[in-house]
PDB file of C-alpha atoms and ligand atoms in Angstrom:
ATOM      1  CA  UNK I   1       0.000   0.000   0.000  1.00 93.00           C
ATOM      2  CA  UNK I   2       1.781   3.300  -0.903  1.00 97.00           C
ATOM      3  CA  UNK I   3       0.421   5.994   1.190  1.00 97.00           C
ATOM      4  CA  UNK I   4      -2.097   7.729  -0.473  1.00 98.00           C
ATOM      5  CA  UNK I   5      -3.906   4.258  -0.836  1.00 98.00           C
ATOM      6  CA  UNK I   6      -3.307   4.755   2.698  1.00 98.00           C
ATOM      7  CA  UNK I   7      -4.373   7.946   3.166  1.00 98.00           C
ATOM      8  CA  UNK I   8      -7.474   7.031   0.996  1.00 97.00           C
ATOM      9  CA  UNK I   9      -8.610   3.966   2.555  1.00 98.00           C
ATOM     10  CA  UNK I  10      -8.242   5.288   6.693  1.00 98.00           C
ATOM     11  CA  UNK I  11     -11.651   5.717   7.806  1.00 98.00           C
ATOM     12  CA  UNK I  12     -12.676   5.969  11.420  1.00 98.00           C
ATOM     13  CA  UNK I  13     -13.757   2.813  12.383  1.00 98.00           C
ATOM     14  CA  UNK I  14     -16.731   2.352  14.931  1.00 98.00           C
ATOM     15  CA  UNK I  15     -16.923  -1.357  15.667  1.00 98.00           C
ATOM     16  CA  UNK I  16     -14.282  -3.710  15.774  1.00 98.00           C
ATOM     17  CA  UNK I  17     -13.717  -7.598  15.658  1.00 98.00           C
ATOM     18  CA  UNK I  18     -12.398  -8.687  19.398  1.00 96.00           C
ATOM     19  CA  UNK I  19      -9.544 -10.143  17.840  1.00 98.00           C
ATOM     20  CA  UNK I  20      -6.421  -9.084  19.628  1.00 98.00           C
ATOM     21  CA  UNK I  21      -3.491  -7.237  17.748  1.00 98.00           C
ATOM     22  CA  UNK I  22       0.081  -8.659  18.278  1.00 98.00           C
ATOM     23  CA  UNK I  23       2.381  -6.451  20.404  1.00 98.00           C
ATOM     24  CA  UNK I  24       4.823  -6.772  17.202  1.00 98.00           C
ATOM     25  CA  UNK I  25       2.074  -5.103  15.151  1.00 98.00           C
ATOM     26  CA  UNK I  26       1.574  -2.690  18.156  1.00 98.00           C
ATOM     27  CA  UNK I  27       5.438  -2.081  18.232  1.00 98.00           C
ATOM     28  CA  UNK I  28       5.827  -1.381  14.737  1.00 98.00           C
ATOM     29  CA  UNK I  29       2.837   0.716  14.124  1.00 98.00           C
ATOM     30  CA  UNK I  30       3.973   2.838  16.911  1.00 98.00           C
ATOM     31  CA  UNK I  31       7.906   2.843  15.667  1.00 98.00           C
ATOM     32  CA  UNK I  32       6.819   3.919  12.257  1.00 98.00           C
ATOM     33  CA  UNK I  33       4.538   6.712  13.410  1.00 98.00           C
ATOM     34  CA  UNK I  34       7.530   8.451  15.415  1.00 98.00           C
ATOM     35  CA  UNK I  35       9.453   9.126  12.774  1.00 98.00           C
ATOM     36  CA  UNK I  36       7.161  11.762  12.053  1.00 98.00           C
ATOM     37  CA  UNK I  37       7.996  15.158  11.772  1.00 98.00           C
ATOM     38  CA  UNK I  38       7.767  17.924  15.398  1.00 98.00           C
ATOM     39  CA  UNK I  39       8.828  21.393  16.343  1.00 97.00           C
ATOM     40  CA  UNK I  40      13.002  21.448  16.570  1.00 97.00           C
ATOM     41  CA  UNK I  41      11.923  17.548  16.571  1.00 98.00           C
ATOM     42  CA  UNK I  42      11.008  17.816  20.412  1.00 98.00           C
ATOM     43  CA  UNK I  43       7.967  14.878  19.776  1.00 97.00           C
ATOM     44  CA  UNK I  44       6.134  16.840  22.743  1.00 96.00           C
ATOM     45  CA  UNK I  45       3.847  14.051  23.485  1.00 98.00           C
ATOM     46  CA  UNK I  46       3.347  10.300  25.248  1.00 98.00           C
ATOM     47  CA  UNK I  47       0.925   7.955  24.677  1.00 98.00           C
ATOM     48  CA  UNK I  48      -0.251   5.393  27.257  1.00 98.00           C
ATOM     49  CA  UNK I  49      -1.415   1.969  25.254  1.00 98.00           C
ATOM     50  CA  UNK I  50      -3.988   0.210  27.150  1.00 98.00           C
ATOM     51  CA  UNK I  51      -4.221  -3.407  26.439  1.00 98.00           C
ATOM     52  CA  UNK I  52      -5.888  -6.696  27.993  1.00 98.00           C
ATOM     53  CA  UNK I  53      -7.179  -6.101  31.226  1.00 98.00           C
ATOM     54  CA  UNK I  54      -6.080  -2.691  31.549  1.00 98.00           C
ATOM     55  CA  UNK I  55      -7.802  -1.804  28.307  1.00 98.00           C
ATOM     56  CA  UNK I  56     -10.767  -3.378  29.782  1.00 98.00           C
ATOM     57  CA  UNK I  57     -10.699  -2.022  33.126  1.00 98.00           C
ATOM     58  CA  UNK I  58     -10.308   1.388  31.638  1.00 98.00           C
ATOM     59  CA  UNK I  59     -13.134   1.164  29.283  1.00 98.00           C
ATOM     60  CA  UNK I  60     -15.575   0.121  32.300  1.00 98.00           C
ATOM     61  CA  UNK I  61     -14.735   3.033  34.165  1.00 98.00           C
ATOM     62  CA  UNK I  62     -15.152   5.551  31.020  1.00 98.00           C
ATOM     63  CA  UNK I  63     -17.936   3.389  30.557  1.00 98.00           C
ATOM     64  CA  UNK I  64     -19.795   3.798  33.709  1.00 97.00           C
ATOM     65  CA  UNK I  65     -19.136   7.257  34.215  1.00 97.00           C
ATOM     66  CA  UNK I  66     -20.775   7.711  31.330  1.00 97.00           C
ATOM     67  CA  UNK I  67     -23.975   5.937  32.269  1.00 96.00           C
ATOM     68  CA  UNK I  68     -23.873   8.091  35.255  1.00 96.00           C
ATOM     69  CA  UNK I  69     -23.407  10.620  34.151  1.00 95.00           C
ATOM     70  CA  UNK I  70     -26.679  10.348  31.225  1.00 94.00           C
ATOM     71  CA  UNK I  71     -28.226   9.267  34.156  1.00 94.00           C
ATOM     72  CA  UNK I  72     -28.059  12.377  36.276  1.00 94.00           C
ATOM     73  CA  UNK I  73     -28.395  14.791  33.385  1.00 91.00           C
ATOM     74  CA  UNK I  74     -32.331  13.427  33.342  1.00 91.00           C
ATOM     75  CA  UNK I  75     -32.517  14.104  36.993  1.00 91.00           C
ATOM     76  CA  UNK I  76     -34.477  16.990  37.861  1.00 92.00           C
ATOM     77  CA  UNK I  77     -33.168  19.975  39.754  1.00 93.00           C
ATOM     78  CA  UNK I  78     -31.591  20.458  42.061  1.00 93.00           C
ATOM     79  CA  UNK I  79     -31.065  17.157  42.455  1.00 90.00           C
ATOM     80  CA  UNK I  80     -29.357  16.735  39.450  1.00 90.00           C
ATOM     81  CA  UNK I  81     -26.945  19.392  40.887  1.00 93.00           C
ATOM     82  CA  UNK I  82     -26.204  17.782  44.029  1.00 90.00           C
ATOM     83  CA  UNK I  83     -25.605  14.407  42.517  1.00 89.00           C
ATOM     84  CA  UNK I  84     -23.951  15.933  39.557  1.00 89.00           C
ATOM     85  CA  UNK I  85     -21.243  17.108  41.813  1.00 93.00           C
ATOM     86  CA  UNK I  86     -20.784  13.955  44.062  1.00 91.00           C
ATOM     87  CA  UNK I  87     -20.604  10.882  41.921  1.00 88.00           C
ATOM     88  CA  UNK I  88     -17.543  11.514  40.170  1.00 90.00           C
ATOM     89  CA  UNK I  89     -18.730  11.831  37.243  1.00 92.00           C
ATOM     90  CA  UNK I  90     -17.447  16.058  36.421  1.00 94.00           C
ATOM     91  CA  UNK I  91     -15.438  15.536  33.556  1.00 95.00           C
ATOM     92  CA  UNK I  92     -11.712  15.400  34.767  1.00 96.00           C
ATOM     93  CA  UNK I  93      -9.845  15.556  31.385  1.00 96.00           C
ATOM     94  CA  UNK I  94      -7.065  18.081  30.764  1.00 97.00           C
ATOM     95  CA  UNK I  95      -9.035  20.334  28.196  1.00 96.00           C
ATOM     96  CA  UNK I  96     -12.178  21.638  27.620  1.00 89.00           C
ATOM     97  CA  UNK I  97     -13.993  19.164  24.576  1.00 81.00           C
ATOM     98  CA  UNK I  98     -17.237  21.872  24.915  1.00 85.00           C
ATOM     99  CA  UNK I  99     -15.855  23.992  21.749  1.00 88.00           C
ATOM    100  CA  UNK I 100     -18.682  26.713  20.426  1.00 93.00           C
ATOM    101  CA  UNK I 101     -18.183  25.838  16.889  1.00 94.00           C
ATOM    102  CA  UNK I 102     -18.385  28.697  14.551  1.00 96.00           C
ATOM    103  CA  UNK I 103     -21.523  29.380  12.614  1.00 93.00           C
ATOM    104  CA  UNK I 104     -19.429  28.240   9.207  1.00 89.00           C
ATOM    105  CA  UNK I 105     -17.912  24.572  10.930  1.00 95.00           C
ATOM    106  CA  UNK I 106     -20.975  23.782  13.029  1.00 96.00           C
ATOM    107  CA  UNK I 107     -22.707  22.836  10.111  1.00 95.00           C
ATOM    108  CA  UNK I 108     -20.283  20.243   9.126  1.00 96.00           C
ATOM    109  CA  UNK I 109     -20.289  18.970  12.904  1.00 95.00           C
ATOM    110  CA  UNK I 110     -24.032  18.777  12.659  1.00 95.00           C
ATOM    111  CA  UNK I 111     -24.266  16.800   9.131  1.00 96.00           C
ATOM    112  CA  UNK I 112     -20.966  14.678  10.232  1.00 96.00           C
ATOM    113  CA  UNK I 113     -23.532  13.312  13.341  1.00 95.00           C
ATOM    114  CA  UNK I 114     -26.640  13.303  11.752  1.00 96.00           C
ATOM    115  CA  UNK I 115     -25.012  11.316   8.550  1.00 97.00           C
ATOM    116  CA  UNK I 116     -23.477   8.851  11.302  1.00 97.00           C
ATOM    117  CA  UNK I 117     -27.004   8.531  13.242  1.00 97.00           C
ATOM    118  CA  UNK I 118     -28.418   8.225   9.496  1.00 97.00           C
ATOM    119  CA  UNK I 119     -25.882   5.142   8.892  1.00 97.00           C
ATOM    120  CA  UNK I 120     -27.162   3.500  11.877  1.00 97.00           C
ATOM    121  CA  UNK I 121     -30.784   3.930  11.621  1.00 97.00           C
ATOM    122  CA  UNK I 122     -31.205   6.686  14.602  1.00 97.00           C
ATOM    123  CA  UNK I 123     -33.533   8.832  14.406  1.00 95.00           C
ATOM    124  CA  UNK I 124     -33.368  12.789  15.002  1.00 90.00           C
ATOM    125  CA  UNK I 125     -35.458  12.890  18.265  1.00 93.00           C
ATOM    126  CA  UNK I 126     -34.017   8.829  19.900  1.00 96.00           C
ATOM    127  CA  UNK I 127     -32.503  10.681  22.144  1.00 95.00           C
ATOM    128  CA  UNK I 128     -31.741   7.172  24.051  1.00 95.00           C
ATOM    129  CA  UNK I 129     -30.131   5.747  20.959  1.00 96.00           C
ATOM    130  CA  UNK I 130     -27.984   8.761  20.214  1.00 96.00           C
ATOM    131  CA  UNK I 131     -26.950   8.652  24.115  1.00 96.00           C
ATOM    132  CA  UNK I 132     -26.435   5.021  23.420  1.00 97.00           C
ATOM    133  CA  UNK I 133     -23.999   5.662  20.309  1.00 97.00           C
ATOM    134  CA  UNK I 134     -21.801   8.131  22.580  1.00 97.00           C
ATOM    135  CA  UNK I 135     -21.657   5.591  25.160  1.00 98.00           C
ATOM    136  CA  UNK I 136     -20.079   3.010  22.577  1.00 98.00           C
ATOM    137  CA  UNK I 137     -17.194   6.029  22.475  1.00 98.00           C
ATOM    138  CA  UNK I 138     -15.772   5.000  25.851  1.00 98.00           C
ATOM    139  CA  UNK I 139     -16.256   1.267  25.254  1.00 98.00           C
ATOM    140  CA  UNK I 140     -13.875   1.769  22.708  1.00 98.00           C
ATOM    141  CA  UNK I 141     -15.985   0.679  20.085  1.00 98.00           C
ATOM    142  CA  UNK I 142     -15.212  -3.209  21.311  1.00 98.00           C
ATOM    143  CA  UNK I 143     -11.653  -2.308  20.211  1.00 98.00           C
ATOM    144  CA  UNK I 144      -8.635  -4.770  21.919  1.00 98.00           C
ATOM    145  CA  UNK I 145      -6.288  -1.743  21.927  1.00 98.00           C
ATOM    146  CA  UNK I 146      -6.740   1.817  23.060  1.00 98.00           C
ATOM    147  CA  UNK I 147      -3.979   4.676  23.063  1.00 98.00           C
ATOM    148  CA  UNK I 148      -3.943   7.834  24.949  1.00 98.00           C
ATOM    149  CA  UNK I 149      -2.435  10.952  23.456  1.00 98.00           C
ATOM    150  CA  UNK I 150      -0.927  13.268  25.730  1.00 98.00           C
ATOM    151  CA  UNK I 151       1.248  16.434  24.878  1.00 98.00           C
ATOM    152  CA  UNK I 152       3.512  19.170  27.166  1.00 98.00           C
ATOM    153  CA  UNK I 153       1.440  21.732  28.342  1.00 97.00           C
ATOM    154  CA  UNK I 154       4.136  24.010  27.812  1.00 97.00           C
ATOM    155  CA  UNK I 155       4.202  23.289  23.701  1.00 96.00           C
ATOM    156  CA  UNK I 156       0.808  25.320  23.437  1.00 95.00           C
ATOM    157  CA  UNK I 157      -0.505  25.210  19.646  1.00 96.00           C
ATOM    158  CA  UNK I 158       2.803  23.370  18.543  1.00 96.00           C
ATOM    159  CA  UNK I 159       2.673  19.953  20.763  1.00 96.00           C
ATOM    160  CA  UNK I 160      -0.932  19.804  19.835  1.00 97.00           C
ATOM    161  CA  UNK I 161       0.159  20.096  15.778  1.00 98.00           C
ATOM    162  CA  UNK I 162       2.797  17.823  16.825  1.00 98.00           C
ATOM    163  CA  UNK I 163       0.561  15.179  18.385  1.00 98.00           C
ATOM    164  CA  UNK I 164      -1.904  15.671  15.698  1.00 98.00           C
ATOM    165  CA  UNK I 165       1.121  14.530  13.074  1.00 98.00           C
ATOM    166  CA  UNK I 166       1.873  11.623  14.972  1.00 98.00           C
ATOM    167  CA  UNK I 167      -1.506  10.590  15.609  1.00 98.00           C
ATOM    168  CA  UNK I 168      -2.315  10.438  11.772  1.00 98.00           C
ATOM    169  CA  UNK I 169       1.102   8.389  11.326  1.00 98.00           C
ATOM    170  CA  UNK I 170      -0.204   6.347  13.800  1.00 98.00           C
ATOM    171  CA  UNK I 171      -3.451   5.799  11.814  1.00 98.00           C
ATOM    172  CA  UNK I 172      -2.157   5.575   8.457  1.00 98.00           C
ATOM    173  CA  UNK I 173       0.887   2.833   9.429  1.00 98.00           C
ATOM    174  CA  UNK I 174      -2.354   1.039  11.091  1.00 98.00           C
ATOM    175  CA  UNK I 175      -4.151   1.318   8.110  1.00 98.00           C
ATOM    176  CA  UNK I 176      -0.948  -0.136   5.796  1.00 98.00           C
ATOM    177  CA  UNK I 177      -1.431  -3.408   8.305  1.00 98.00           C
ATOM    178  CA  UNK I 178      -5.366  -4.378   7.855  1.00 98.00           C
ATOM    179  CA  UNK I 179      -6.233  -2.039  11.027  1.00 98.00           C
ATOM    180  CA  UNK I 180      -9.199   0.246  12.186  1.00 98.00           C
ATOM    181  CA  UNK I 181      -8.649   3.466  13.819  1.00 98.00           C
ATOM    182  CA  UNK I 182     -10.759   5.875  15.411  1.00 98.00           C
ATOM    183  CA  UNK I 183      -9.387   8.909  16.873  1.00 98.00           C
ATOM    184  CA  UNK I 184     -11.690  10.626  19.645  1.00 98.00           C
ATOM    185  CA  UNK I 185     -11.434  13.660  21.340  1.00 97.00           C
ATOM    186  CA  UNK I 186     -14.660  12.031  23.642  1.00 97.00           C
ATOM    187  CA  UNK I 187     -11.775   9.993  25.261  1.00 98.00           C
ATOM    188  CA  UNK I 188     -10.102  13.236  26.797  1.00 98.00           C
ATOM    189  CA  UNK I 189     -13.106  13.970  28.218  1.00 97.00           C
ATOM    190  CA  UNK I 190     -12.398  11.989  31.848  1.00 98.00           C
ATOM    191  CA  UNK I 191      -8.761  11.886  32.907  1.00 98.00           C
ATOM    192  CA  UNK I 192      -8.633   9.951  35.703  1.00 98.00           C
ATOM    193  CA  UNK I 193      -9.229   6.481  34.712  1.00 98.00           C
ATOM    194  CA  UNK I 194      -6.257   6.762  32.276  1.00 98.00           C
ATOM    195  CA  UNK I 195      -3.908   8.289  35.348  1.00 98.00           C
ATOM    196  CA  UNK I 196      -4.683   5.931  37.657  1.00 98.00           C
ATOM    197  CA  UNK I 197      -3.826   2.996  35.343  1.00 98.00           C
ATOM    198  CA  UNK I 198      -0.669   4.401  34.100  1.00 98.00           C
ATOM    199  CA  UNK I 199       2.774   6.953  34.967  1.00 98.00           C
ATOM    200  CA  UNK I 200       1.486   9.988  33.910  1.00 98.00           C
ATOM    201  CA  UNK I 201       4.077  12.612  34.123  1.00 97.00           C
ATOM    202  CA  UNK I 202       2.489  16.072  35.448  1.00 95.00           C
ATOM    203  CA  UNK I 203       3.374  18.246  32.922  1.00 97.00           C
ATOM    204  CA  UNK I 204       1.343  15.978  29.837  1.00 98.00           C
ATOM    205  CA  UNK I 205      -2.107  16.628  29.370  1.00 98.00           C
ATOM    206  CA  UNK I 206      -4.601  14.779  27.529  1.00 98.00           C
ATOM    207  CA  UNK I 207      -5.203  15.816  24.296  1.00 98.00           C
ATOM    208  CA  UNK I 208      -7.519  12.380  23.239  1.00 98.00           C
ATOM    209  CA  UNK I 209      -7.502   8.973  22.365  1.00 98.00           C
ATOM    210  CA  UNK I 210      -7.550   6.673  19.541  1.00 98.00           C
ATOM    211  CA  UNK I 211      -9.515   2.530  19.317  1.00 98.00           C
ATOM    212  CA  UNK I 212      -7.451   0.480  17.318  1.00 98.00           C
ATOM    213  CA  UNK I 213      -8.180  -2.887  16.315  1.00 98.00           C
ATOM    214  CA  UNK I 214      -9.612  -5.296  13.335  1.00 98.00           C
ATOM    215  CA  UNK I 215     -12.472  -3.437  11.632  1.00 98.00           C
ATOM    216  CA  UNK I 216     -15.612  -5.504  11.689  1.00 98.00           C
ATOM    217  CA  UNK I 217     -18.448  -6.019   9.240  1.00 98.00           C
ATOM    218  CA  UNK I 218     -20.534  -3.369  10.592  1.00 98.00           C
ATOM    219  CA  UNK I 219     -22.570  -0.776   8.931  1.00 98.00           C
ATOM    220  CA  UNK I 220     -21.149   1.808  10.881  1.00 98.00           C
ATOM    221  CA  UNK I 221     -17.974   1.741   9.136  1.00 98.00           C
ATOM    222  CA  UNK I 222     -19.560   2.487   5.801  1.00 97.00           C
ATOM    223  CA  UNK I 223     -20.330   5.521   6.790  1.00 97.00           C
ATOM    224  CA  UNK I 224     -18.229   8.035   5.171  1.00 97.00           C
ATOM    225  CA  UNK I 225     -18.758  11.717   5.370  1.00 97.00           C
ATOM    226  CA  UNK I 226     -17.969  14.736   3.034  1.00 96.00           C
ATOM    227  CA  UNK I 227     -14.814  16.190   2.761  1.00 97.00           C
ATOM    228  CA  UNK I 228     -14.255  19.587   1.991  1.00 97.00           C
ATOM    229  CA  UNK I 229     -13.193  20.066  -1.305  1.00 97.00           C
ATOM    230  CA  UNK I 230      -9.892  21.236  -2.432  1.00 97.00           C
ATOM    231  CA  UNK I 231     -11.533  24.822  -3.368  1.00 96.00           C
ATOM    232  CA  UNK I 232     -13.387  25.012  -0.421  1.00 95.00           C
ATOM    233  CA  UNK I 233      -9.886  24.581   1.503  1.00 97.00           C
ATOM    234  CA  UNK I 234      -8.181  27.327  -0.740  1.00 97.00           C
ATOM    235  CA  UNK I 235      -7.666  30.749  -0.075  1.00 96.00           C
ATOM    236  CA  UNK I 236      -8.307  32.671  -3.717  1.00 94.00           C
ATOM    237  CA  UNK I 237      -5.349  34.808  -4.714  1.00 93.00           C
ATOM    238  CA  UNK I 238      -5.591  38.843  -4.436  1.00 91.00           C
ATOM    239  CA  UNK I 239      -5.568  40.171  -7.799  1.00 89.00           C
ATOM    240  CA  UNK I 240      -3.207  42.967  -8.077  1.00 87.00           C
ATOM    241  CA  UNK I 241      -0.794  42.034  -4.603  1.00 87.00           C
ATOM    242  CA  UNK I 242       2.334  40.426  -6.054  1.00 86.00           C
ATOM    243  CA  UNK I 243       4.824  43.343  -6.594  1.00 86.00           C
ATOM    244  CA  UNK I 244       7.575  43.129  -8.986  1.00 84.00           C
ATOM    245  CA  UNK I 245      10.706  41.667  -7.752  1.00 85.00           C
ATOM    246  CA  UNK I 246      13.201  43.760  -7.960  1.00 84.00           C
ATOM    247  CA  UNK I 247      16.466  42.812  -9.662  1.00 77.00           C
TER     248      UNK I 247
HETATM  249  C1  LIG H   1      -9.035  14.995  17.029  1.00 58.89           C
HETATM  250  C2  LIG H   1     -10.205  14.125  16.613  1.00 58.89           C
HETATM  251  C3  LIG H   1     -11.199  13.828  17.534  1.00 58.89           C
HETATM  252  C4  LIG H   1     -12.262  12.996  17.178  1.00 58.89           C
HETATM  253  N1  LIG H   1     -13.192  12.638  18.114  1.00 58.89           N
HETATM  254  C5  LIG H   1     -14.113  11.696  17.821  1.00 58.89           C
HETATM  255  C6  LIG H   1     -14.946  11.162  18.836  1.00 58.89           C
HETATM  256  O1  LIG H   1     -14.871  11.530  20.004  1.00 58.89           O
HETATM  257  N2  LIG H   1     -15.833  10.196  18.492  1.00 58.89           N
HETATM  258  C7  LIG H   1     -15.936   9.735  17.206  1.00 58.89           C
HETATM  259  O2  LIG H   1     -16.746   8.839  16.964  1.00 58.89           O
HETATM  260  N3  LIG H   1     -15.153  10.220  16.222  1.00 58.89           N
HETATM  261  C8  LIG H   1     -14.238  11.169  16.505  1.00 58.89           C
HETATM  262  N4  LIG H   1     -13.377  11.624  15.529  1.00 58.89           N
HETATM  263  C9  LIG H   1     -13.495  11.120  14.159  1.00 58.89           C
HETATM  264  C10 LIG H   1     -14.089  12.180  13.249  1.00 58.89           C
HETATM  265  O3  LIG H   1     -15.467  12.265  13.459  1.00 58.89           O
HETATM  266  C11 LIG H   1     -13.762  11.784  11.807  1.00 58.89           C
HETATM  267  O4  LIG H   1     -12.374  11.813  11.617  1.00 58.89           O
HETATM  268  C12 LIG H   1     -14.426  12.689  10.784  1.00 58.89           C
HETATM  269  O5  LIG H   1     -15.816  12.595  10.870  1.00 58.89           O
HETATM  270  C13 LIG H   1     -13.980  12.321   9.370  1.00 58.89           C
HETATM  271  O6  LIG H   1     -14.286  10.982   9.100  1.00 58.89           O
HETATM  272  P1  LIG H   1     -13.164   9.927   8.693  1.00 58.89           P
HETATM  273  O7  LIG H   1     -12.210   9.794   9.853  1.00 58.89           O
HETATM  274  O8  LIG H   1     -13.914   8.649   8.457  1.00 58.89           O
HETATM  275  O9  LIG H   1     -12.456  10.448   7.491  1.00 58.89           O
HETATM  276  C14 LIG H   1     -12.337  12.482  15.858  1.00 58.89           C
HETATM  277  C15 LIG H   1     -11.324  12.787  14.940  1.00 58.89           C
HETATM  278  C16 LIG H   1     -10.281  13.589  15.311  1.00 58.89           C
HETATM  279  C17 LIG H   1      -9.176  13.868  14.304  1.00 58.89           C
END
């Protein structure tokens, strides 16, 4: 596969076969995506990879926090209030995933759902099913492998374009090997689960996380939205603005 097959063919992938991936696989996909490029090559991020049980034990407690936390959002006040704040369920994660999209990219966020709910035969108002198909965000999608992204908080706007470099390597060396990927910014959302399972240094934040495993036959993973086009990307030229270079 050369890599624009590569880049072509990488999809995010929303239900996966439980079929474990060999820690070779793991290794390599991992030692291929750090050669990619990073400010004055500082690679201002770690990942934690959560395997086996502690894949599993991480995805229950994303899991169930979850469930709580749907739970309690139906509550009415001010009980919801009370219980919101005691059950541990306040998201804990290192940044805030609540972005106000602008007018012009909200409208891609909203038709990149509702074309996902569409794929999976949810309708508009199923509020339970849509709650239901967020949920299936911290199972990891059923995925055997899940990887945590973390970058220096002192790297601002470059450790995040680093990270976001590696974390496409990642998905495009999984892609070259039969993998699914699914990177998700849902999986920043709670912190703690990931910190208590692994060596977190202080100064790394989450930035999100990524399911990797076999794809499945699912209809989910049809799905594919629209892309922007490559004039919708493009800034037009200013007529008149180049000046003549001087000799
Ligand atoms: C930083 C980032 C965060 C994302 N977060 C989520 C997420 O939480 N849940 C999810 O299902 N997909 C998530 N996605 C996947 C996007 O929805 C997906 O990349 C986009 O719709 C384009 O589809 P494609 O990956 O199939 O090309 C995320 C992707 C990126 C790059």
């Amino acid at each position: 596969m050369n890599v624009t097959e590569a880049l072509t063919q990488r999809t995010s992938i929303r239900q996966f076969k439980a079929t474990p991936v060999p820690q070779n696989v793991l290794d390599e996909i991992i030692d291929a995506a750090l050669n990619a490029p990073s400010s004055s090559n500082t690679q201002a991020y770690r990942i934690a990879v959560a395997t086996d049980d502690v894949c599993d034990s991480i995805r229950n407690e994303l899991s169930n926090k979850f469930s709580k936390a749907s739970k309690i959002k139906r509550m009415p006040m001010p009980l919801k209030i009370v219980k919101g704040l005691t059950s541990g369920v306040l998201p804990d994660g290192d940044f805030n995933p609540n972005i106000a999209y602008p007018k012009e990219l909200k409208q891609r966020s909203v038709d990149c759902g509702m074309g996902l709910y569409q794929t999976l035969g949810i309708e508009r108002h199923d509020h339970r099913a849509r709650e239901r198909q967020m949920q299936r965000n911290f199972e990891f999608f059923d995925a055997p492998v899940a990887i945590f992204l973390f970058i220096h908080e002192k790297m601002g706007v470059y450790g995040a374009l680093d990270s976001g470099i590696f974390l496409q390597s990642l998905m495009l060396a999984a892609t070259e090997r039969g993998l699914g990927t699914c990177a998700q910014g849902a999986l920043g959302v709670w912190g703690s689960p990931v910190r208590r399972h692994f060596q977190v240094e202080k100064d790394y934040k989450l930035i999100c996380g990524l399911s990797l495993g076999y794809p499945d036959e699912h209809v989910v993973n049809d799905y594919r939205p629209v892309k922007r086009t490559r004039s919708e990307v493009q800034f037009s030229t200013k007529a008149g603005a180049v000046q003549p270079v001087r000799a």
